[in-house]
PDB file of C-alpha atoms in Angstrom:
ATOM      1  CA  MET Q1058     217.388 -27.296 141.712  1.00  0.00           C
ATOM      2  CA  MET Q1059     214.208 -28.143 139.880  1.00  0.00           C
ATOM      3  CA  GLU Q1060     212.688 -25.647 137.472  1.00  0.00           C
ATOM      4  CA  VAL Q1061     209.329 -25.818 135.754  1.00  0.00           C
ATOM      5  CA  GLN Q1062     208.414 -24.285 132.399  1.00  0.00           C
ATOM      6  CA  ILE Q1063     204.752 -23.846 131.537  1.00  0.00           C
ATOM      7  CA  GLU Q1064     203.608 -23.148 127.988  1.00  0.00           C
ATOM      8  CA  ARG Q1065     200.010 -22.599 126.885  1.00  0.00           C
ATOM      9  CA  ARG Q1066     198.728 -22.965 123.328  1.00  0.00           C
ATOM     10  CA  ASP Q1067     195.318 -23.764 121.811  1.00  0.00           C
ATOM     11  CA  GLY Q1068     193.683 -25.482 124.779  1.00  0.00           C
ATOM     12  CA  LEU Q1069     196.878 -27.383 125.581  1.00  0.00           C
ATOM     13  CA  VAL Q1070     199.168 -26.664 128.524  1.00  0.00           C
ATOM     14  CA  LEU Q1071     202.657 -28.107 128.475  1.00  0.00           C
ATOM     15  CA  VAL Q1072     204.365 -28.502 131.869  1.00  0.00           C
ATOM     16  CA  ALA Q1073     208.075 -29.263 131.612  1.00  0.00           C
ATOM     17  CA  PRO Q1074     209.917 -29.699 134.908  1.00  0.00           C
ATOM     18  CA  SER Q1075     213.664 -30.251 134.866  1.00  0.00           C
ATOM     19  CA  GLY Q1076     215.790 -31.726 137.652  1.00  0.00           C
ATOM     20  CA  ASP Q1077     215.238 -34.243 140.441  1.00  0.00           C
ATOM     21  CA  ILE Q1078     211.808 -34.075 142.066  1.00  0.00           C
ATOM     22  CA  ASP Q1079     211.835 -34.939 145.751  1.00  0.00           C
ATOM     23  CA  LEU Q1080     210.464 -33.518 148.993  1.00  0.00           C
ATOM     24  CA  SER Q1081     212.650 -30.419 148.601  1.00  0.00           C
ATOM     25  CA  CYS Q1082     210.766 -29.222 145.516  1.00  0.00           C
ATOM     26  CA  SER Q1083     207.533 -31.212 145.165  1.00  0.00           C
ATOM     27  CA  ARG Q1084     205.560 -28.222 146.486  1.00  0.00           C
ATOM     28  CA  ASP Q1085     206.919 -26.147 143.592  1.00  0.00           C
ATOM     29  CA  LEU Q1086     205.682 -28.783 141.165  1.00  0.00           C
ATOM     30  CA  GLN Q1087     202.342 -28.840 142.985  1.00  0.00           C
ATOM     31  CA  GLN Q1088     201.964 -25.088 142.466  1.00  0.00           C
ATOM     32  CA  SER Q1089     202.915 -25.408 138.809  1.00  0.00           C
ATOM     33  CA  MET Q1090     200.414 -28.210 138.262  1.00  0.00           C
ATOM     34  CA  ARG Q1091     197.632 -26.228 139.917  1.00  0.00           C
ATOM     35  CA  GLN Q1092     198.563 -23.244 137.753  1.00  0.00           C
ATOM     36  CA  ALA Q1093     198.533 -25.429 134.638  1.00  0.00           C
ATOM     37  CA  LEU Q1094     195.107 -26.839 135.482  1.00  0.00           C
ATOM     38  CA  ASP Q1095     193.689 -23.434 136.270  1.00  0.00           C
ATOM     39  CA  GLY Q1096     191.232 -22.371 133.588  1.00  0.00           C
ATOM     40  CA  LYS Q1097     190.236 -25.985 132.850  1.00  0.00           C
ATOM     41  CA  PRO Q1098     192.287 -26.520 129.697  1.00  0.00           C
ATOM     42  CA  GLU Q1099     191.322 -29.366 127.396  1.00  0.00           C
ATOM     43  CA  ARG Q1100     194.661 -31.124 127.798  1.00  0.00           C
ATOM     44  CA  VAL Q1101     197.691 -30.887 130.109  1.00  0.00           C
ATOM     45  CA  VAL Q1102     200.874 -32.649 129.025  1.00  0.00           C
ATOM     46  CA  VAL Q1103     203.616 -33.172 131.610  1.00  0.00           C
ATOM     47  CA  ASP Q1104     206.943 -33.660 129.845  1.00  0.00           C
ATOM     48  CA  LEU Q1105     209.206 -35.558 132.266  1.00  0.00           C
ATOM     49  CA  SER Q1106     212.066 -36.094 129.825  1.00  0.00           C
ATOM     50  CA  ARG Q1107     214.319 -33.786 131.846  1.00  0.00           C
ATOM     51  CA  VAL Q1108     213.476 -35.367 135.220  1.00  0.00           C
ATOM     52  CA  PRO Q1109     216.080 -38.010 136.067  1.00  0.00           C
ATOM     53  CA  TYR Q1110     214.608 -38.865 139.495  1.00  0.00           C
ATOM     54  CA  MET Q1111     211.294 -38.646 141.314  1.00  0.00           C
ATOM     55  CA  ASP Q1112     210.245 -39.889 144.747  1.00  0.00           C
ATOM     56  CA  SER Q1113     206.773 -40.476 146.144  1.00  0.00           C
ATOM     57  CA  SER Q1114     206.294 -36.797 146.992  1.00  0.00           C
ATOM     58  CA  GLY Q1115     206.520 -36.017 143.257  1.00  0.00           C
ATOM     59  CA  VAL Q1116     204.226 -38.904 142.414  1.00  0.00           C
ATOM     60  CA  ALA Q1117     201.728 -37.689 145.023  1.00  0.00           C
ATOM     61  CA  THR Q1118     201.740 -34.275 143.378  1.00  0.00           C
ATOM     62  CA  LEU Q1119     200.897 -35.831 140.016  1.00  0.00           C
ATOM     63  CA  VAL Q1120     198.173 -37.997 141.593  1.00  0.00           C
ATOM     64  CA  GLU Q1121     196.620 -34.856 143.046  1.00  0.00           C
ATOM     65  CA  ALA Q1122     196.828 -33.164 139.644  1.00  0.00           C
ATOM     66  CA  MET Q1123     195.200 -36.180 138.009  1.00  0.00           C
ATOM     67  CA  GLN Q1124     192.312 -36.017 140.467  1.00  0.00           C
ATOM     68  CA  ILE Q1125     191.782 -32.310 139.806  1.00  0.00           C
ATOM     69  CA  ALA Q1126     192.018 -32.961 136.048  1.00  0.00           C
ATOM     70  CA  ARG Q1127     189.399 -35.721 136.171  1.00  0.00           C
ATOM     71  CA  LYS Q1128     186.979 -33.544 138.114  1.00  0.00           C
ATOM     72  CA  GLN Q1129     187.184 -30.776 135.532  1.00  0.00           C
ATOM     73  CA  SER Q1130     187.389 -33.077 132.483  1.00  0.00           C
ATOM     74  CA  THR Q1131     190.933 -32.060 131.589  1.00  0.00           C
ATOM     75  CA  ARG Q1132     192.997 -34.768 129.892  1.00  0.00           C
ATOM     76  CA  LEU Q1133     196.284 -35.207 131.833  1.00  0.00           C
ATOM     77  CA  ILE Q1134     199.055 -37.027 129.979  1.00  0.00           C
ATOM     78  CA  LEU Q1135     202.583 -37.822 131.158  1.00  0.00           C
ATOM     79  CA  CYS Q1136     205.363 -38.326 128.645  1.00  0.00           C
ATOM     80  CA  GLY Q1137     209.113 -38.787 128.321  1.00  0.00           C
ATOM     81  CA  LEU Q1138     209.529 -40.817 131.517  1.00  0.00           C
ATOM     82  CA  GLN Q1139     213.141 -41.831 132.146  1.00  0.00           C
ATOM     83  CA  ASP Q1140     213.791 -45.337 133.487  1.00  0.00           C
ATOM     84  CA  LYS Q1141     214.141 -44.367 137.160  1.00  0.00           C
ATOM     85  CA  VAL Q1142     210.981 -42.295 137.039  1.00  0.00           C
ATOM     86  CA  ARG Q1143     209.032 -44.999 135.194  1.00  0.00           C
ATOM     87  CA  SER Q1144     210.237 -47.430 137.839  1.00  0.00           C
ATOM     88  CA  ILE Q1145     208.539 -45.611 140.725  1.00  0.00           C
ATOM     89  CA  PHE Q1146     205.261 -45.471 138.806  1.00  0.00           C
ATOM     90  CA  GLU Q1147     205.556 -49.214 138.251  1.00  0.00           C
ATOM     91  CA  ILE Q1148     206.434 -49.937 141.897  1.00  0.00           C
ATOM     92  CA  ALA Q1149     203.388 -47.934 142.997  1.00  0.00           C
ATOM     93  CA  ARG Q1150     201.270 -49.607 140.254  1.00  0.00           C
ATOM     94  CA  LEU Q1151     200.376 -46.150 138.992  1.00  0.00           C
ATOM     95  CA  ASP Q1152     201.612 -46.786 135.463  1.00  0.00           C
ATOM     96  CA  ARG Q1153     198.146 -48.192 134.786  1.00  0.00           C
ATOM     97  CA  VAL Q1154     196.335 -45.264 136.384  1.00  0.00           C
ATOM     98  CA  PHE Q1155     198.008 -42.464 134.434  1.00  0.00           C
ATOM     99  CA  THR Q1156     197.919 -41.966 130.688  1.00  0.00           C
ATOM    100  CA  ILE Q1157     201.597 -42.280 129.773  1.00  0.00           C
ATOM    101  CA  ALA Q1158     202.830 -41.444 126.273  1.00  0.00           C
ATOM    102  CA  ARG Q1159     206.255 -42.353 124.967  1.00  0.00           C
ATOM    103  CA  SER Q1160     207.033 -38.972 123.487  1.00  0.00           C
ATOM    104  CA  LEU Q1161     205.829 -35.414 123.483  1.00  0.00           C
ATOM    105  CA  GLU Q1162     204.550 -35.871 119.917  1.00  0.00           C
ATOM    106  CA  GLU Q1163     202.460 -38.881 120.996  1.00  0.00           C
ATOM    107  CA  ALA Q1164     201.154 -36.980 124.044  1.00  0.00           C
ATOM    108  CA  ASN Q1165     200.066 -34.080 121.867  1.00  0.00           C
ATOM    109  CA  THR Q1166     198.014 -36.322 119.641  1.00  0.00           C
ATOM    110  CA  ALA Q1167     196.871 -39.063 122.073  1.00  0.00           C
TER     111      ALA Q1167
ATOM    112  CA  MET I1041     223.258 -34.885 170.379  1.00  0.00           C
ATOM    113  CA  PRO I1042     223.153 -31.621 168.459  1.00  0.00           C
ATOM    114  CA  LEU I1043     224.756 -31.629 165.036  1.00  0.00           C
ATOM    115  CA  ARG I1044     227.684 -29.333 164.526  1.00  0.00           C
ATOM    116  CA  TYR I1045     227.091 -29.073 160.800  1.00  0.00           C
ATOM    117  CA  GLY I1046     224.167 -29.518 158.456  1.00  0.00           C
ATOM    118  CA  VAL I1047     225.548 -32.824 157.275  1.00  0.00           C
ATOM    119  CA  CYS I1048     228.227 -34.947 158.888  1.00  0.00           C
ATOM    120  CA  LEU I1049     229.679 -38.043 157.275  1.00  0.00           C
ATOM    121  CA  PHE I1050     232.176 -40.552 158.573  1.00  0.00           C
ATOM    122  CA  MET I1051     233.455 -43.914 157.423  1.00  0.00           C
ATOM    123  CA  ASN I1052     234.460 -46.598 159.859  1.00  0.00           C
ATOM    124  CA  SER I1053     237.805 -48.168 159.075  1.00  0.00           C
ATOM    125  CA  GLN I1054     237.781 -50.350 162.188  1.00  0.00           C
ATOM    126  CA  CYS I1055     234.659 -52.440 161.942  1.00  0.00           C
ATOM    127  CA  ASN I1056     234.542 -55.785 160.332  1.00  0.00           C
ATOM    128  CA  GLY I1057     231.135 -57.024 159.346  1.00  0.00           C
ATOM    129  CA  ALA I1058     231.580 -60.496 160.852  1.00  0.00           C
ATOM    130  CA  ASP I1059     229.193 -59.787 163.694  1.00  0.00           C
ATOM    131  CA  ALA I1060     226.358 -58.660 161.489  1.00  0.00           C
ATOM    132  CA  ARG I1061     223.360 -60.682 162.642  1.00  0.00           C
ATOM    133  CA  VAL I1062     221.529 -60.453 159.361  1.00  0.00           C
ATOM    134  CA  SER I1063     222.933 -62.794 156.781  1.00  0.00           C
ATOM    135  CA  ALA I1064     222.377 -62.465 153.063  1.00  0.00           C
ATOM    136  CA  GLU I1065     220.250 -65.609 153.201  1.00  0.00           C
ATOM    137  CA  ASP I1066     218.004 -63.964 155.809  1.00  0.00           C
ATOM    138  CA  ALA I1067     217.549 -61.036 153.475  1.00  0.00           C
ATOM    139  CA  MET I1068     216.194 -62.897 150.457  1.00  0.00           C
ATOM    140  CA  PRO I1069     212.680 -61.746 149.634  1.00  0.00           C
ATOM    141  CA  LYS I1070     210.765 -61.066 151.773  1.00  0.00           C
ATOM    142  CA  THR I1071     212.390 -61.053 155.189  1.00  0.00           C
ATOM    143  CA  PRO I1072     209.893 -60.933 158.064  1.00  0.00           C
ATOM    144  CA  PRO I1073     210.365 -57.737 160.109  1.00  0.00           C
ATOM    145  CA  ASP I1074     211.282 -59.651 163.270  1.00  0.00           C
ATOM    146  CA  GLN I1075     214.298 -61.061 161.427  1.00  0.00           C
ATOM    147  CA  VAL I1076     215.566 -57.671 160.306  1.00  0.00           C
ATOM    148  CA  LYS I1077     217.975 -56.689 163.040  1.00  0.00           C
ATOM    149  CA  LEU I1078     220.576 -54.043 163.609  1.00  0.00           C
ATOM    150  CA  PRO I1079     224.092 -55.469 163.261  1.00  0.00           C
ATOM    151  CA  ASP I1080     225.897 -55.372 166.592  1.00  0.00           C
ATOM    152  CA  CYS I1081     229.052 -53.820 165.163  1.00  0.00           C
ATOM    153  CA  PRO I1082     229.588 -50.155 164.303  1.00  0.00           C
ATOM    154  CA  PRO I1083     228.389 -49.095 160.858  1.00  0.00           C
ATOM    155  CA  HIS I1084     230.825 -48.965 157.971  1.00  0.00           C
ATOM    156  CA  VAL I1085     229.458 -45.578 156.931  1.00  0.00           C
ATOM    157  CA  CYS I1086     227.412 -43.061 158.899  1.00  0.00           C
ATOM    158  CA  MET I1087     225.881 -39.791 157.747  1.00  0.00           C
ATOM    159  CA  GLU I1088     224.167 -37.289 160.011  1.00  0.00           C
ATOM    160  CA  MET I1089     221.943 -34.593 158.616  1.00  0.00           C
ATOM    161  CA  TYR I1090     219.412 -32.069 159.757  1.00  0.00           C
ATOM    162  CA  SER I1091     215.799 -32.699 158.821  1.00  0.00           C
ATOM    163  CA  GLN I1092     216.079 -30.600 155.672  1.00  0.00           C
ATOM    164  CA  ALA I1093     214.890 -31.979 152.350  1.00  0.00           C
ATOM    165  CA  ARG I1094     217.742 -30.248 150.496  1.00  0.00           C
ATOM    166  CA  TYR I1095     220.060 -32.940 151.850  1.00  0.00           C
ATOM    167  CA  LEU I1096     218.008 -35.802 150.395  1.00  0.00           C
ATOM    168  CA  SER I1097     219.976 -35.817 147.135  1.00  0.00           C
ATOM    169  CA  GLY I1098     223.253 -36.142 149.037  1.00  0.00           C
ATOM    170  CA  ALA I1099     221.893 -39.065 151.064  1.00  0.00           C
ATOM    171  CA  ARG I1100     220.660 -40.749 147.875  1.00  0.00           C
ATOM    172  CA  GLU I1101     223.995 -40.347 146.139  1.00  0.00           C
ATOM    173  CA  MET I1102     225.857 -41.701 149.146  1.00  0.00           C
ATOM    174  CA  VAL I1103     223.657 -44.780 149.466  1.00  0.00           C
ATOM    175  CA  ALA I1104     223.540 -45.474 145.720  1.00  0.00           C
ATOM    176  CA  GLY I1105     227.327 -45.155 145.493  1.00  0.00           C
ATOM    177  CA  ILE I1106     227.871 -47.585 148.359  1.00  0.00           C
ATOM    178  CA  ALA I1107     225.271 -50.015 147.002  1.00  0.00           C
ATOM    179  CA  LYS I1108     227.121 -50.132 143.675  1.00  0.00           C
ATOM    180  CA  ARG I1109     230.355 -50.924 145.485  1.00  0.00           C
ATOM    181  CA  TYR I1110     228.503 -53.753 147.276  1.00  0.00           C
ATOM    182  CA  GLY I1111     227.616 -55.312 143.916  1.00  0.00           C
ATOM    183  CA  PHE I1112     224.210 -53.886 143.047  1.00  0.00           C
ATOM    184  CA  ASP I1113     223.701 -52.723 139.464  1.00  0.00           C
ATOM    185  CA  ASP I1114     222.704 -49.132 138.662  1.00  0.00           C
ATOM    186  CA  ASN I1115     218.996 -49.883 138.651  1.00  0.00           C
ATOM    187  CA  GLU I1116     219.056 -51.750 141.973  1.00  0.00           C
ATOM    188  CA  ALA I1117     221.287 -49.126 143.581  1.00  0.00           C
ATOM    189  CA  SER I1118     218.858 -46.364 142.609  1.00  0.00           C
ATOM    190  CA  ARG I1119     215.927 -48.343 143.972  1.00  0.00           C
ATOM    191  CA  ILE I1120     217.737 -48.769 147.299  1.00  0.00           C
ATOM    192  CA  ALA I1121     218.477 -45.029 147.304  1.00  0.00           C
ATOM    193  CA  LEU I1122     214.772 -44.419 146.625  1.00  0.00           C
ATOM    194  CA  ALA I1123     213.815 -46.522 149.672  1.00  0.00           C
ATOM    195  CA  VAL I1124     216.247 -44.516 151.820  1.00  0.00           C
ATOM    196  CA  ASP I1125     214.888 -41.241 150.365  1.00  0.00           C
ATOM    197  CA  GLU I1126     211.364 -42.330 151.317  1.00  0.00           C
ATOM    198  CA  ALA I1127     212.434 -43.248 154.859  1.00  0.00           C
ATOM    199  CA  ILE I1128     214.172 -39.891 155.392  1.00  0.00           C
ATOM    200  CA  SER I1129     211.273 -37.974 153.825  1.00  0.00           C
ATOM    201  CA  ASN I1130     208.889 -39.704 156.232  1.00  0.00           C
ATOM    202  CA  VAL I1131     211.047 -38.592 159.167  1.00  0.00           C
ATOM    203  CA  ILE I1132     211.183 -34.992 157.884  1.00  0.00           C
ATOM    204  CA  ARG I1133     207.423 -34.832 157.349  1.00  0.00           C
ATOM    205  CA  HIS I1134     205.857 -37.010 160.017  1.00  0.00           C
ATOM    206  CA  CYS I1135     208.414 -37.057 162.838  1.00  0.00           C
ATOM    207  CA  TYR I1136     209.814 -33.512 162.697  1.00  0.00           C
ATOM    208  CA  HIS I1137     206.864 -31.922 160.829  1.00  0.00           C
ATOM    209  CA  ARG I1138     209.350 -30.159 158.508  1.00  0.00           C
ATOM    210  CA  CYS I1139     211.165 -28.410 161.381  1.00  0.00           C
ATOM    211  CA  PRO I1140     214.687 -27.921 159.997  1.00  0.00           C
ATOM    212  CA  ASP I1141     216.730 -28.829 163.085  1.00  0.00           C
ATOM    213  CA  GLY I1142     215.821 -32.442 163.757  1.00  0.00           C
ATOM    214  CA  PRO I1143     218.793 -34.834 163.733  1.00  0.00           C
ATOM    215  CA  ILE I1144     218.644 -37.784 161.318  1.00  0.00           C
ATOM    216  CA  ARG I1145     221.296 -40.486 161.186  1.00  0.00           C
ATOM    217  CA  ILE I1146     221.807 -42.844 158.253  1.00  0.00           C
ATOM    218  CA  ARG I1147     223.991 -45.881 158.969  1.00  0.00           C
ATOM    219  CA  VAL I1148     225.158 -48.446 156.439  1.00  0.00           C
ATOM    220  CA  TRP I1149     226.567 -51.955 156.770  1.00  0.00           C
ATOM    221  CA  PRO I1150     227.456 -54.543 154.131  1.00  0.00           C
ATOM    222  CA  HIS I1151     226.231 -58.115 154.301  1.00  0.00           C
ATOM    223  CA  SER I1152     229.648 -59.710 154.433  1.00  0.00           C
ATOM    224  CA  GLN I1153     231.595 -62.161 156.486  1.00  0.00           C
ATOM    225  CA  THR I1154     234.810 -60.203 156.724  1.00  0.00           C
ATOM    226  CA  LEU I1155     235.901 -56.662 156.130  1.00  0.00           C
ATOM    227  CA  ASP I1156     237.620 -57.577 152.878  1.00  0.00           C
ATOM    228  CA  SER I1157     235.141 -60.056 151.411  1.00  0.00           C
ATOM    229  CA  ASP I1158     232.623 -59.076 148.778  1.00  0.00           C
ATOM    230  CA  ALA I1159     229.386 -57.730 150.161  1.00  0.00           C
ATOM    231  CA  LYS I1160     226.299 -59.862 149.620  1.00  0.00           C
ATOM    232  CA  GLY I1161     223.901 -57.045 150.253  1.00  0.00           C
ATOM    233  CA  ILE I1162     223.271 -53.900 152.220  1.00  0.00           C
ATOM    234  CA  ILE I1163     221.759 -53.005 155.572  1.00  0.00           C
ATOM    235  CA  VAL I1164     220.679 -49.395 156.127  1.00  0.00           C
ATOM    236  CA  ALA I1165     219.308 -47.886 159.325  1.00  0.00           C
ATOM    237  CA  ILE I1166     217.650 -44.449 159.491  1.00  0.00           C
ATOM    238  CA  GLU I1167     217.269 -43.034 162.983  1.00  0.00           C
ATOM    239  CA  ASP I1168     215.517 -39.980 164.374  1.00  0.00           C
ATOM    240  CA  GLU I1169     215.195 -38.394 167.784  1.00  0.00           C
ATOM    241  CA  GLY I1170     211.511 -37.571 167.627  1.00  0.00           C
ATOM    242  CA  PRO I1171     208.586 -38.910 169.639  1.00  0.00           C
ATOM    243  CA  GLN I1172     208.166 -42.669 169.695  1.00  0.00           C
ATOM    244  CA  ILE I1173     205.147 -44.284 168.119  1.00  0.00           C
ATOM    245  CA  ASP I1174     203.818 -47.822 167.899  1.00  0.00           C
ATOM    246  CA  PRO I1175     205.875 -49.460 165.101  1.00  0.00           C
ATOM    247  CA  ASP I1176     202.851 -51.568 164.131  1.00  0.00           C
ATOM    248  CA  SER I1177     200.929 -48.375 163.361  1.00  0.00           C
ATOM    249  CA  ILE I1178     203.289 -47.583 160.451  1.00  0.00           C
ATOM    250  CA  ARG I1179     201.674 -49.078 157.372  1.00  0.00           C
ATOM    251  CA  GLY I1180     201.751 -48.466 153.658  1.00  0.00           C
ATOM    252  CA  ARG I1181     198.430 -47.606 152.150  1.00  0.00           C
ATOM    253  CA  ASP I1182     196.260 -49.821 150.010  1.00  0.00           C
ATOM    254  CA  LEU I1183     197.311 -49.221 146.401  1.00  0.00           C
ATOM    255  CA  ASP I1184     193.728 -49.493 145.222  1.00  0.00           C
ATOM    256  CA  ASP I1185     193.096 -46.305 147.142  1.00  0.00           C
ATOM    257  CA  VAL I1186     194.551 -43.906 144.575  1.00  0.00           C
ATOM    258  CA  ARG I1187     195.246 -40.675 146.409  1.00  0.00           C
ATOM    259  CA  PRO I1188     198.200 -38.373 147.015  1.00  0.00           C
ATOM    260  CA  GLY I1189     200.491 -39.471 149.854  1.00  0.00           C
ATOM    261  CA  GLY I1190     201.003 -42.629 151.864  1.00  0.00           C
ATOM    262  CA  LEU I1191     203.192 -44.312 149.257  1.00  0.00           C
ATOM    263  CA  GLY I1192     206.557 -44.038 151.012  1.00  0.00           C
ATOM    264  CA  VAL I1193     206.272 -47.035 153.336  1.00  0.00           C
ATOM    265  CA  PHE I1194     204.817 -49.153 150.551  1.00  0.00           C
ATOM    266  CA  ILE I1195     207.773 -48.311 148.308  1.00  0.00           C
ATOM    267  CA  MET I1196     210.276 -49.112 151.078  1.00  0.00           C
ATOM    268  CA  ARG I1197     208.679 -52.537 151.605  1.00  0.00           C
ATOM    269  CA  GLU I1198     208.427 -53.199 147.896  1.00  0.00           C
ATOM    270  CA  VAL I1199     212.035 -52.308 147.105  1.00  0.00           C
ATOM    271  CA  MET I1200     213.818 -53.839 150.092  1.00  0.00           C
ATOM    272  CA  ASP I1201     213.829 -57.474 151.201  1.00  0.00           C
ATOM    273  CA  GLY I1202     213.047 -56.599 154.788  1.00  0.00           C
ATOM    274  CA  VAL I1203     211.893 -53.464 156.617  1.00  0.00           C
ATOM    275  CA  ARG I1204     211.563 -53.139 160.352  1.00  0.00           C
ATOM    276  CA  PHE I1205     210.402 -50.134 162.366  1.00  0.00           C
ATOM    277  CA  GLU I1206     211.371 -50.055 166.018  1.00  0.00           C
ATOM    278  CA  ARG I1207     211.712 -47.751 168.985  1.00  0.00           C
ATOM    279  CA  ARG I1208     215.256 -46.706 169.829  1.00  0.00           C
ATOM    280  CA  THR I1209     216.356 -47.713 173.304  1.00  0.00           C
ATOM    281  CA  ASP I1210     219.383 -45.429 173.585  1.00  0.00           C
ATOM    282  CA  LEU I1211     217.559 -42.096 174.009  1.00  0.00           C
ATOM    283  CA  GLY I1212     215.091 -42.760 176.798  1.00  0.00           C
ATOM    284  CA  ASP I1213     211.584 -42.373 175.476  1.00  0.00           C
ATOM    285  CA  ARG I1214     212.579 -40.688 172.218  1.00  0.00           C
ATOM    286  CA  GLY I1215     213.684 -41.835 168.805  1.00  0.00           C
ATOM    287  CA  MET I1216     212.524 -44.277 166.148  1.00  0.00           C
ATOM    288  CA  ARG I1217     214.585 -46.389 163.788  1.00  0.00           C
ATOM    289  CA  VAL I1218     213.857 -48.129 160.518  1.00  0.00           C
ATOM    290  CA  ILE I1219     216.197 -50.920 159.447  1.00  0.00           C
ATOM    291  CA  MET I1220     216.111 -52.082 155.834  1.00  0.00           C
ATOM    292  CA  CYS I1221     218.056 -54.848 154.159  1.00  0.00           C
ATOM    293  CA  ARG I1222     218.479 -55.985 150.578  1.00  0.00           C
ATOM    294  CA  ALA I1223     220.532 -58.859 149.216  1.00  0.00           C
ATOM    295  CA  VAL I1224     222.452 -58.749 145.951  1.00  0.00           C
ATOM    296  CA  ARG I1225     220.512 -60.922 143.532  1.00  0.00           C
ATOM    297  CA  ALA I1226     222.122 -63.623 141.463  1.00  0.00           C
ATOM    298  CA  PRO I1227     221.166 -63.155 137.784  1.00  0.00           C
ATOM    299  CA  GLN I1228     218.592 -65.986 137.961  1.00  0.00           C
ATOM    300  CA  ASP I1229     216.965 -64.336 141.007  1.00  0.00           C
ATOM    301  CA  GLU I1230     216.627 -61.120 139.031  1.00  0.00           C
ATOM    302  CA  ASP I1231     214.933 -62.971 136.191  1.00  0.00           C
ATOM    303  CA  GLU I1232     212.477 -64.540 138.621  1.00  0.00           C
ATOM    304  CA  ALA I1233     211.810 -61.238 140.357  1.00  0.00           C
ATOM    305  CA  LYS I1234     210.847 -59.671 137.026  1.00  0.00           C
ATOM    306  CA  ARG I1235     208.339 -62.411 136.217  1.00  0.00           C
TER     307      ARG I1235
END
């Protein structure tokens, strides 16, 4: 089962899902992302270091979040991508569309 | 045929893969859809599930586990499982519109000449019992069009050597099938694929 933790501090919202993200839970992530973007924070960091697997339904959720973020001038940054998750972004050529940081520290300062 | 359980799995101990029409050579990248054909022997493994996304992880684990036994490395096996996940997710969303009682069947064959020989690849078929549509109307979206959704078919075609959508002929006017094949790469093929 996937769980999502959301933490807010000083204009930054940290979204940290854990578990596989597929069609069974991508709507939960969608709700969390909308909640994180609510209030137009300056920066939203999605820490994927505890997500071992993601399919296109999870990617679609993040694409939607990116579009909302761009419209409201929120900086959306992904970080901590594991190999299998990075792979789907590469297959879909979305690794060049998202801002992807190597670590949470880098995402917080990027 | 209604399912008795949420998920049903069987392994075929009788079939030998000698009659498989798709050879490993046919499956080298990229196999035209008209050359991706269902083997005419029973599958080596078959899993039946209801159209419920909670069973996706089980289907992925089954396919990845078999792919590893057929000679794929961890990375390749997870990519094949991803393609199968995308195919099943498409059935759940677009064929059964998330209704939880639609039957889905996943069938697996090795590319191999005999039952005991090493597999040279994998053939997977995902079948539903929903309304039939024109197979040519199933397309992946243009990647330049960055928007949520529409990635599943693109990923299936990108990951597998060959992908073919077809109407089933065993259920009257119902049921679609997608057949996907992927050959085990020799190390030099992998190097070329990464370039």
